[in-house]
């Protein structure tokens, strides 16, 4: 099943119904969404793009981003969405590791993309730019506008790739997760089954039913899944350019949104928002992306009297466990847990010897599902360590209770989950070691009320030099995406080390002075 199929079905059955509303109030019917996507598909094919080819998208959330996603999938090409916060070196890694030579961008990304133009064959800009377009940059809108508004979508096989999504990597660079049409569509069906009891494409909702509010970026798996899930269950999409608590709350109230899907950072901002925060119209809130700190959870639930449900999964394996509204109504929900396993998921809790553990015992979580990735593009070593005889090694620690409900206890690896994004210390350390005043550096994750976790740098300066935290943080922000930049710095004279010379990062955390 092509991932554009649900949207196409809505366009066929109700072409004049609103399928997309942007935060500025602009509206698009299902028919318009499909026609614009068909025009994009026809243009891409005219430029030689076909099944299996990879097309990068480096954009902020906008209606055009959604149209482009579906247009790429219609052709059978592979969507490679790139984090709009990536800087030059991260962009180079993204396009080289995925063999992308064509990227579609917007006014938010064109300046940064032009700094790596030597690494690309084609740069297209959607949405226009003030003044004259830079040399060799294609006006995407102008080329698309005169294309035919009909297209026979590619019919994918079981292993045909839909997208390559970037996530963290143990080597310090983002990993490029390979996902396929059939697996991701099965994930939508499983998610629908877990929440509503019906896996199949739902009938289109009554036009009085509120839209699903999507505030997560469409370059993120959570953003794409939220958008696709809305179309699968017959809802329309209310899309934000980026999350801002005040605007989010205003839109949710204006459109009477009943169910919210939020990252913990968003929950933090809503709890601490000092303006109008009326959520009486909301029935449920689902937290995704990273662990939700217990204090933040209780603050939200006490302030708004709305239970927060959890959803556990990853780009590599899809949705693993969660709670649905029907579970809440039946009294099955267990606070503090992430939920029951979704249909199609097999999970084991394994001990240090690799053997499955009984209920109640904590071990490493291994998952197998219909969504399991084929691996990482351009990274055979990481793919081998991730996949073990068809099982995904998550690196997370947890346990199952006697009812098969999953509880997460922590992470085995060093990865920092900051605001829903995966951040790897080694990548930050490599950047900081280029600073002329730094002799050595170690980066760890430390708790943060808003972000869940933030990267903190412990630094040994070169002899005879001086620096302050601001200088180090600014240097990071100049060379890394904002979410990867260290948020705290502590200067030390030496690191605690093992006999082998390895820095004992857990002891550094013990010495954290805040």
Coordinates of C-alpha atoms in Angstrom, one line a residue:
X1 CA 0.0 0.0 0.0
X2 CA 1.4 3.4 -1.0
X3 CA 1.5 5.8 1.9
X4 CA -0.4 8.3 -0.2
X5 CA -3.4 5.9 -0.5
X6 CA -5.5 7.1 2.5
X7 CA -5.2 10.7 1.3
X8 CA -6.1 9.6 -2.3
X9 CA -9.1 7.7 -0.9
X10 CA -10.4 10.8 0.9
X11 CA -10.0 12.9 -2.3
X12 CA -12.0 10.3 -4.2
X13 CA -14.9 10.1 -1.8
X14 CA -15.1 13.7 -0.6
X15 CA -13.0 15.9 -2.9
X16 CA -14.7 19.2 -1.7
X17 CA -14.2 18.5 2.0
X18 CA -11.5 20.4 3.9
X19 CA -8.5 18.0 4.4
X20 CA -5.8 20.5 5.5
X21 CA -5.9 23.8 7.4
X22 CA -2.7 25.8 8.0
X23 CA -2.2 27.9 11.1
X24 CA -2.8 31.1 9.1
X25 CA -6.3 29.9 8.3
X26 CA -5.6 28.9 4.7
X27 CA -7.6 25.8 3.8
X28 CA -7.2 23.0 1.2
X29 CA -9.8 20.4 0.2
X30 CA -8.8 16.7 -0.1
X31 CA -9.2 17.2 -3.9
X32 CA -6.8 20.1 -3.9
X33 CA -4.2 18.2 -1.8
X34 CA -4.3 15.3 -4.3
X35 CA -4.2 17.5 -7.4
X36 CA -1.2 19.5 -6.1
X37 CA 0.6 16.2 -5.2
X38 CA -0.1 14.8 -8.6
X39 CA 1.3 18.0 -10.2
X40 CA 4.5 17.6 -8.1
X41 CA 4.7 13.9 -9.1
X42 CA 4.4 14.7 -12.8
X43 CA 7.1 17.4 -12.5
X44 CA 9.5 15.1 -10.7
X45 CA 9.0 12.3 -13.2
X46 CA 9.7 14.9 -16.0
X47 CA 13.0 15.5 -14.3
X48 CA 13.9 11.8 -14.4
X49 CA 12.8 11.0 -10.8
X50 CA 11.4 7.4 -10.5
X51 CA 11.0 4.5 -8.1
X52 CA 13.9 4.2 -5.7
X53 CA 15.4 7.6 -6.4
X54 CA 16.0 9.7 -3.4
X55 CA 14.7 13.3 -3.0
X56 CA 15.7 15.5 -0.1
X57 CA 13.3 18.0 1.5
X58 CA 14.7 20.7 3.8
X59 CA 11.8 22.8 4.8
X60 CA 9.8 24.2 7.7
X61 CA 6.2 22.9 8.2
X62 CA 3.9 24.3 5.5
X63 CA 1.1 23.1 3.2
X64 CA 3.7 22.7 0.4
X65 CA 5.8 20.3 2.5
X66 CA 2.7 18.0 2.9
X67 CA 2.0 18.2 -0.9
X68 CA 5.7 17.4 -1.7
X69 CA 5.7 14.4 0.6
X70 CA 2.7 12.8 -1.2
X71 CA 4.1 13.8 -4.6
X72 CA 7.4 12.0 -3.9
X73 CA 5.6 8.9 -2.7
X74 CA 3.3 8.8 -5.7
X75 CA 6.3 8.5 -8.0
X76 CA 7.8 5.6 -5.9
X77 CA 10.8 7.8 -5.1
X78 CA 12.2 7.9 -1.6
X79 CA 11.5 10.8 0.7
X80 CA 14.5 12.0 2.6
X81 CA 13.3 14.7 5.0
X82 CA 16.2 16.7 6.5
X83 CA 16.0 18.5 9.8
X84 CA 15.6 22.3 9.1
X85 CA 17.9 23.0 12.0
X86 CA 20.9 21.2 10.5
X87 CA 23.9 23.3 9.7
X88 CA 26.4 22.8 6.9
X89 CA 28.4 19.8 8.2
X90 CA 25.2 18.0 9.2
X91 CA 23.7 18.7 5.8
X92 CA 26.7 17.3 4.0
X93 CA 26.5 14.2 6.1
X94 CA 22.7 13.9 5.4
X95 CA 23.0 14.1 1.7
X96 CA 26.2 12.1 1.3
X97 CA 25.0 9.2 3.5
X98 CA 21.7 8.9 1.6
X99 CA 23.1 9.6 -1.9
X100 CA 20.7 12.5 -2.3
X101 CA 21.6 15.0 -5.1
X102 CA 18.3 16.8 -5.4
X103 CA 16.9 18.8 -2.5
X104 CA 13.7 20.9 -2.3
X105 CA 13.9 23.7 0.2
X106 CA 12.1 27.0 1.2
X107 CA 13.0 30.5 2.3
X108 CA 14.0 29.1 5.7
X109 CA 16.6 26.7 4.3
X110 CA 17.9 28.1 1.1
X111 CA 20.8 30.2 2.6
X112 CA 22.2 27.2 4.5
X113 CA 21.7 24.8 1.6
X114 CA 23.6 27.1 -0.8
X115 CA 26.7 26.7 1.5
X116 CA 26.9 23.1 0.4
X117 CA 25.8 23.5 -3.3
X118 CA 28.9 21.7 -4.5
X119 CA 27.5 18.5 -2.9
X120 CA 24.2 18.7 -4.9
X121 CA 23.2 18.5 -8.5
X122 CA 19.8 20.3 -8.1
X123 CA 18.4 22.8 -5.6
X124 CA 14.7 23.7 -5.8
X125 CA 13.0 26.4 -3.8
X126 CA 9.2 26.2 -3.0
X127 CA 7.2 29.2 -1.8
X128 CA 9.4 31.7 -3.6
X129 CA 12.0 34.1 -2.5
X130 CA 12.2 37.9 -2.5
X131 CA 14.1 39.3 -5.4
X132 CA 15.9 37.2 -8.0
X133 CA 16.6 33.5 -7.4
X134 CA 20.3 32.6 -6.9
X135 CA 22.0 31.1 -9.9
X136 CA 21.2 27.4 -10.5
X137 CA 18.3 27.4 -8.1
X138 CA 15.0 26.2 -9.7
X139 CA 11.7 27.9 -8.9
X140 CA 9.8 24.8 -7.9
X141 CA 6.3 26.4 -7.8
X142 CA 6.7 27.8 -11.4
X143 CA 7.7 24.4 -12.8
X144 CA 5.0 22.5 -11.0
X145 CA 2.1 24.8 -11.7
X146 CA 1.6 23.8 -15.4
X147 CA 1.8 20.1 -14.8
X148 CA -1.2 17.7 -15.1
X149 CA -3.3 17.2 -12.0
X150 CA -3.7 13.4 -12.4
X151 CA -1.1 10.7 -11.7
X152 CA -1.2 6.9 -11.4
X153 CA 0.6 6.3 -8.1
X154 CA 3.4 3.7 -7.8
X155 CA 2.2 0.4 -6.3
X156 CA 5.0 -0.6 -3.8
X157 CA 6.1 -4.1 -3.1
X158 CA 6.7 -5.4 0.4
X159 CA 10.3 -4.0 0.6
X160 CA 10.0 -0.8 -1.4
X161 CA 11.4 2.1 0.6
X162 CA 9.2 5.0 1.4
X163 CA 11.5 7.3 3.4
X164 CA 14.8 7.6 5.0
X165 CA 14.5 9.3 8.4
X166 CA 17.4 10.7 10.4
X167 CA 17.8 9.8 14.0
X168 CA 20.8 9.7 16.4
X169 CA 23.9 7.5 15.8
X170 CA 26.3 5.8 18.2
X171 CA 29.2 7.1 16.1
X172 CA 28.0 10.7 16.8
X173 CA 26.5 11.4 13.3
X174 CA 22.8 11.0 12.6
X175 CA 21.7 7.6 11.4
X176 CA 19.6 7.3 8.3
X177 CA 16.7 4.8 9.1
X178 CA 15.3 3.0 6.1
X179 CA 11.5 2.7 6.2
X180 CA 9.2 1.1 3.7
X181 CA 5.6 1.7 2.5
X182 CA 4.2 -1.6 3.6
X183 CA 5.7 -1.4 7.1
X184 CA 4.7 2.1 7.8
X185 CA 1.2 1.5 6.5
X186 CA 0.9 -1.5 8.8
X187 CA 2.0 0.7 11.7
X188 CA -0.9 3.1 10.9
X189 CA -3.3 0.1 10.9
X190 CA -1.9 -1.2 14.2
X191 CA -2.1 2.2 15.8
X192 CA -5.7 2.6 14.7
X193 CA -6.5 -0.8 16.0
X194 CA -4.9 0.0 19.3
X195 CA -6.8 3.2 19.7
X196 CA -10.2 2.4 18.2
X197 CA -10.4 -1.4 17.8
X198 CA -10.6 -1.0 14.0
X199 CA -7.4 -1.4 12.0
X200 CA -8.9 -0.7 8.6
X201 CA -9.2 2.7 6.9
X202 CA -12.1 4.4 8.8
X203 CA -15.0 6.0 7.0
X204 CA -14.5 9.8 6.5
X205 CA -15.5 11.6 9.7
X206 CA -18.5 13.9 9.9
X207 CA -17.4 17.4 9.0
X208 CA -18.3 18.5 12.6
X209 CA -15.5 16.2 14.0
X210 CA -12.5 18.4 14.9
X211 CA -9.2 18.1 13.0
X212 CA -6.1 16.5 14.3
X213 CA -3.6 19.2 15.3
X214 CA -0.1 18.5 14.0
X215 CA 2.6 20.7 15.6
X216 CA 5.6 18.4 15.3
X217 CA 7.8 18.9 12.3
X218 CA 7.1 16.9 9.1
X219 CA 10.8 16.0 8.9
X220 CA 10.3 14.1 12.1
X221 CA 8.7 10.6 12.2
X222 CA 6.2 11.8 14.8
X223 CA 5.0 14.6 12.6
X224 CA 4.6 12.4 9.5
X225 CA 2.8 9.7 11.5
X226 CA 0.4 12.2 13.1
X227 CA -0.5 13.5 9.7
X228 CA -0.9 10.1 8.1
X229 CA -2.9 8.8 11.1
X230 CA -5.4 11.6 10.7
X231 CA -6.1 10.7 7.1
X232 CA -6.3 7.0 8.0
X233 CA -9.0 7.5 10.6
X234 CA -10.9 9.9 8.4
X235 CA -9.9 13.2 10.1
X236 CA -8.5 16.4 8.5
X237 CA -5.2 17.9 9.5
X238 CA -4.6 21.3 11.3
X239 CA -0.9 22.1 10.6
X240 CA 1.3 24.4 12.5
X241 CA 4.6 25.9 11.1
X242 CA 6.2 25.3 14.5
X243 CA 5.1 24.8 18.0
X244 CA 4.5 27.8 20.2
X245 CA 2.5 27.2 23.3
X246 CA 0.2 30.3 23.0
X247 CA -0.6 29.7 19.4
X248 CA -1.0 26.0 19.9
X249 CA -3.5 26.5 22.7
X250 CA -5.4 29.2 20.7
X251 CA -5.7 26.9 17.7
X252 CA -6.8 23.9 19.8
X253 CA -9.5 26.0 21.4
X254 CA -10.6 27.6 18.1
X255 CA -11.0 24.3 16.3
X256 CA -12.3 22.4 19.4
X257 CA -9.5 19.8 19.2
X258 CA -10.3 16.8 21.4
X259 CA -7.0 14.8 21.4
X260 CA -3.5 16.3 21.6
X261 CA -0.3 14.5 20.7
X262 CA 2.6 16.3 22.4
X263 CA 6.3 15.9 23.2
X264 CA 7.3 16.5 26.8
X265 CA 8.9 19.8 25.9
X266 CA 5.5 20.9 24.6
X267 CA 3.8 19.7 27.7
X268 CA 6.3 21.7 29.8
X269 CA 5.6 24.9 27.8
X270 CA 1.8 24.5 28.1
X271 CA 2.1 23.9 31.9
X272 CA 4.2 27.1 32.2
X273 CA 2.3 29.2 29.8
X274 CA 1.0 32.3 31.6
X275 CA -1.7 33.2 29.1
X276 CA -5.1 31.7 28.4
X277 CA -4.7 27.9 28.7
X278 CA -8.2 26.6 28.4
X279 CA -8.2 22.8 27.6
X280 CA -11.7 22.0 28.7
X281 CA -12.5 20.7 25.2
X282 CA -9.6 18.2 25.3
X283 CA -10.4 14.6 26.3
X284 CA -6.9 13.0 26.1
X285 CA -3.3 13.9 25.7
X286 CA -0.7 11.5 24.4
X287 CA 3.0 12.0 25.1
X288 CA 5.5 10.8 22.6
X289 CA 9.2 11.2 21.6
X290 CA 10.9 10.7 25.0
X291 CA 10.4 9.9 28.6
X292 CA 7.9 12.2 30.4
X293 CA 9.3 13.2 33.8
X294 CA 6.9 12.3 36.6
X295 CA 6.8 15.8 38.1
X296 CA 5.9 17.3 34.8
X297 CA 3.2 14.8 34.3
X298 CA 1.6 15.4 37.6
X299 CA 1.8 19.2 37.1
X300 CA -0.1 18.9 33.8
X301 CA -2.7 16.5 35.1
X302 CA -3.4 18.5 38.2
X303 CA -3.6 21.8 36.3
X304 CA -5.9 20.6 33.5
X305 CA -7.5 17.4 35.0
X306 CA -6.7 15.5 31.8
X307 CA -4.8 12.1 32.0
X308 CA -1.6 11.8 29.9
X309 CA -1.4 8.6 27.9
X310 CA 1.9 7.3 26.7
X311 CA 3.2 6.0 23.4
X312 CA 6.4 4.1 23.1
X313 CA 8.2 3.4 19.8
X314 CA 11.0 4.4 17.5
X315 CA 11.6 5.2 13.8
X316 CA 13.4 1.8 13.6
X317 CA 10.5 -0.3 14.8
X318 CA 7.4 1.9 14.7
X319 CA 4.7 2.0 17.4
X320 CA 5.5 -0.6 20.1
X321 CA 3.1 0.1 23.0
X322 CA 0.6 2.7 24.2
X323 CA -2.8 3.4 25.6
X324 CA -5.9 4.4 23.7
X325 CA -9.1 6.1 24.7
X326 CA -10.9 2.8 24.8
X327 CA -8.4 1.6 27.4
X328 CA -9.1 4.7 29.5
X329 CA -12.8 4.1 29.3
X330 CA -12.5 0.5 30.3
X331 CA -10.3 1.4 33.3
X332 CA -7.3 -0.5 32.0
X333 CA -4.9 2.4 32.0
X334 CA -1.9 2.1 34.4
X335 CA -0.3 5.4 35.3
X336 CA 3.5 5.4 34.9
X337 CA 3.4 2.7 32.2
X338 CA 3.8 3.3 28.5
X339 CA 1.0 0.9 27.7
X340 CA 0.0 -2.4 26.1
X341 CA 1.7 -3.8 23.0
X342 CA 0.2 -2.8 19.7
X343 CA -1.0 -5.5 17.3
X344 CA 1.8 -7.0 15.3
X345 CA 4.4 -6.3 17.9
X346 CA 6.5 -9.0 19.7
X347 CA 8.6 -7.9 22.6
X348 CA 11.2 -9.5 24.9
X349 CA 12.9 -8.3 28.1
X350 CA 16.3 -9.8 28.0
X351 CA 18.9 -10.2 30.8
X352 CA 22.7 -9.7 30.4
X353 CA 23.0 -13.3 29.1
X354 CA 20.4 -12.6 26.3
X355 CA 17.8 -14.8 27.8
X356 CA 14.2 -13.6 28.1
X357 CA 13.3 -12.5 31.7
X358 CA 10.0 -13.2 33.5
X359 CA 7.4 -10.5 34.3
X360 CA 8.5 -7.8 36.7
X361 CA 12.2 -8.2 36.0
X362 CA 14.1 -5.3 34.4
X363 CA 16.2 -5.9 31.3
X364 CA 17.0 -4.6 27.8
X365 CA 14.0 -4.3 25.5
X366 CA 14.1 -6.2 22.2
X367 CA 11.3 -5.7 19.6
X368 CA 10.2 -7.5 16.4
X369 CA 7.3 -6.1 14.3
X370 CA 6.1 -5.7 10.8
X371 CA 7.6 -2.2 10.8
X372 CA 11.1 -3.3 11.6
X373 CA 13.6 -1.3 9.5
X374 CA 16.0 -3.0 7.1
X375 CA 18.8 -1.0 8.7
X376 CA 20.6 2.3 8.2
X377 CA 21.5 3.7 4.9
X378 CA 25.3 3.9 4.4
X379 CA 26.1 2.3 7.8
X380 CA 26.4 -1.5 7.7
X381 CA 28.2 -1.6 11.1
X382 CA 25.3 0.2 12.9
X383 CA 22.8 -1.9 11.0
X384 CA 24.4 -5.1 12.2
X385 CA 24.4 -4.0 15.9
X386 CA 20.8 -2.9 15.6
X387 CA 19.4 -6.0 14.0
X388 CA 20.0 -9.3 15.8
X389 CA 18.2 -12.2 14.1
X390 CA 15.3 -10.0 13.1
X391 CA 15.0 -8.4 16.5
X392 CA 15.6 -4.7 17.1
X393 CA 17.9 -4.0 20.0
X394 CA 16.4 -0.8 21.4
X395 CA 19.0 0.0 24.0
X396 CA 16.1 0.9 26.4
X397 CA 15.6 -0.8 29.8
X398 CA 12.2 -1.8 31.0
X399 CA 9.9 -4.6 32.2
X400 CA 6.5 -6.1 31.5
X401 CA 4.0 -6.7 34.3
X402 CA 1.8 -9.7 34.7
X403 CA -0.8 -8.2 32.3
X404 CA 1.8 -7.6 29.6
X405 CA 1.9 -3.8 30.2
X406 CA 5.3 -2.2 29.5
X407 CA 7.2 0.1 31.8
X408 CA 10.3 1.9 30.7
X409 CA 13.1 2.3 33.3
X410 CA 15.9 4.1 31.4
X411 CA 18.4 3.8 28.6
X412 CA 21.3 1.6 28.3
X413 CA 23.2 3.8 25.8
X414 CA 24.6 7.3 26.2
X415 CA 22.2 8.9 23.8
X416 CA 20.6 12.1 25.1
X417 CA 17.0 12.7 24.3
X418 CA 16.6 16.5 24.3
X419 CA 13.2 17.9 23.5
X420 CA 12.2 14.8 21.5
X421 CA 15.4 14.8 19.4
X422 CA 18.2 12.3 19.7
X423 CA 21.6 13.8 20.5
X424 CA 24.8 11.9 20.7
X425 CA 27.7 13.2 23.0
X426 CA 30.4 12.2 20.6
X427 CA 29.1 14.5 17.8
X428 CA 29.2 17.5 20.2
X429 CA 32.6 16.5 21.6
X430 CA 34.1 16.4 18.1
X431 CA 32.9 19.9 17.4
X432 CA 34.1 21.3 20.8
X433 CA 37.5 19.8 20.4
X434 CA 38.1 22.1 17.5
X435 CA 37.8 25.1 19.8
X436 CA 41.3 26.5 20.3
X437 CA 40.9 26.9 24.1
X438 CA 39.6 23.4 24.8
X439 CA 42.1 20.7 25.9
X440 CA 39.5 18.0 26.5
X441 CA 35.8 17.6 26.8
X442 CA 33.1 15.2 27.9
X443 CA 29.4 15.6 27.2
X444 CA 26.7 14.0 29.2
X445 CA 22.9 14.3 29.5
X446 CA 21.6 16.0 32.6
X447 CA 17.9 16.3 33.7
X448 CA 16.0 19.4 32.6
X449 CA 12.4 20.3 33.6
X450 CA 11.5 21.5 30.1
X451 CA 13.6 19.4 27.7
X452 CA 13.6 16.2 29.7
X453 CA 17.4 16.1 29.2
X454 CA 20.0 18.5 28.0
X455 CA 23.6 18.1 26.9
X456 CA 26.1 19.4 29.4
X457 CA 29.8 19.8 28.6
X458 CA 32.5 19.2 31.2
X459 CA 35.6 21.0 29.9
X460 CA 39.3 21.1 30.6
X461 CA 40.8 24.3 29.2
X462 CA 44.2 24.7 27.5
X463 CA 46.8 25.9 30.0
X464 CA 46.9 29.7 30.3
X465 CA 43.5 30.2 28.6
X466 CA 40.2 31.5 30.0
X467 CA 36.6 31.0 28.7
X468 CA 33.1 31.3 30.1
X469 CA 30.0 29.2 29.5
X470 CA 28.5 31.7 27.0
X471 CA 31.5 31.4 24.7
X472 CA 31.3 27.6 24.6
X473 CA 27.5 27.5 24.1
X474 CA 27.7 30.1 21.3
X475 CA 30.4 28.1 19.6
X476 CA 28.2 25.0 19.7
X477 CA 25.3 26.9 18.3
X478 CA 27.4 28.3 15.4
X479 CA 28.5 24.8 14.4
X480 CA 25.5 22.5 15.3
X481 CA 21.8 22.4 15.1
X482 CA 20.3 24.3 18.0
X483 CA 18.9 21.3 19.8
X484 CA 22.4 19.6 19.8
X485 CA 24.2 22.6 21.3
X486 CA 25.2 22.2 25.0
X487 CA 22.9 24.1 27.4
X488 CA 25.3 24.0 30.4
X489 CA 29.1 24.0 30.9
X490 CA 31.2 23.1 33.8
X491 CA 35.0 23.7 33.8
X492 CA 37.0 21.0 35.6
X493 CA 40.7 20.3 36.2
X494 CA 40.6 16.6 35.4
X495 CA 38.1 13.8 34.5
X496 CA 37.5 10.7 36.5
X497 CA 38.9 7.8 34.5
X498 CA 39.1 4.0 34.5
X499 CA 42.4 2.2 34.4
X500 CA 42.0 2.0 30.6
X501 CA 41.8 5.8 30.4
X502 CA 38.1 5.8 29.5
X503 CA 36.3 8.8 31.0
X504 CA 33.8 7.7 33.7
X505 CA 30.8 9.8 32.6
X506 CA 28.5 8.5 35.3
X507 CA 30.9 9.9 37.9
X508 CA 30.9 13.2 36.0
X509 CA 27.2 13.3 36.4
X510 CA 27.7 12.7 40.2
X511 CA 29.9 15.8 40.2
X512 CA 27.3 18.0 38.3
X513 CA 27.1 21.3 40.1
X514 CA 24.0 22.4 38.1

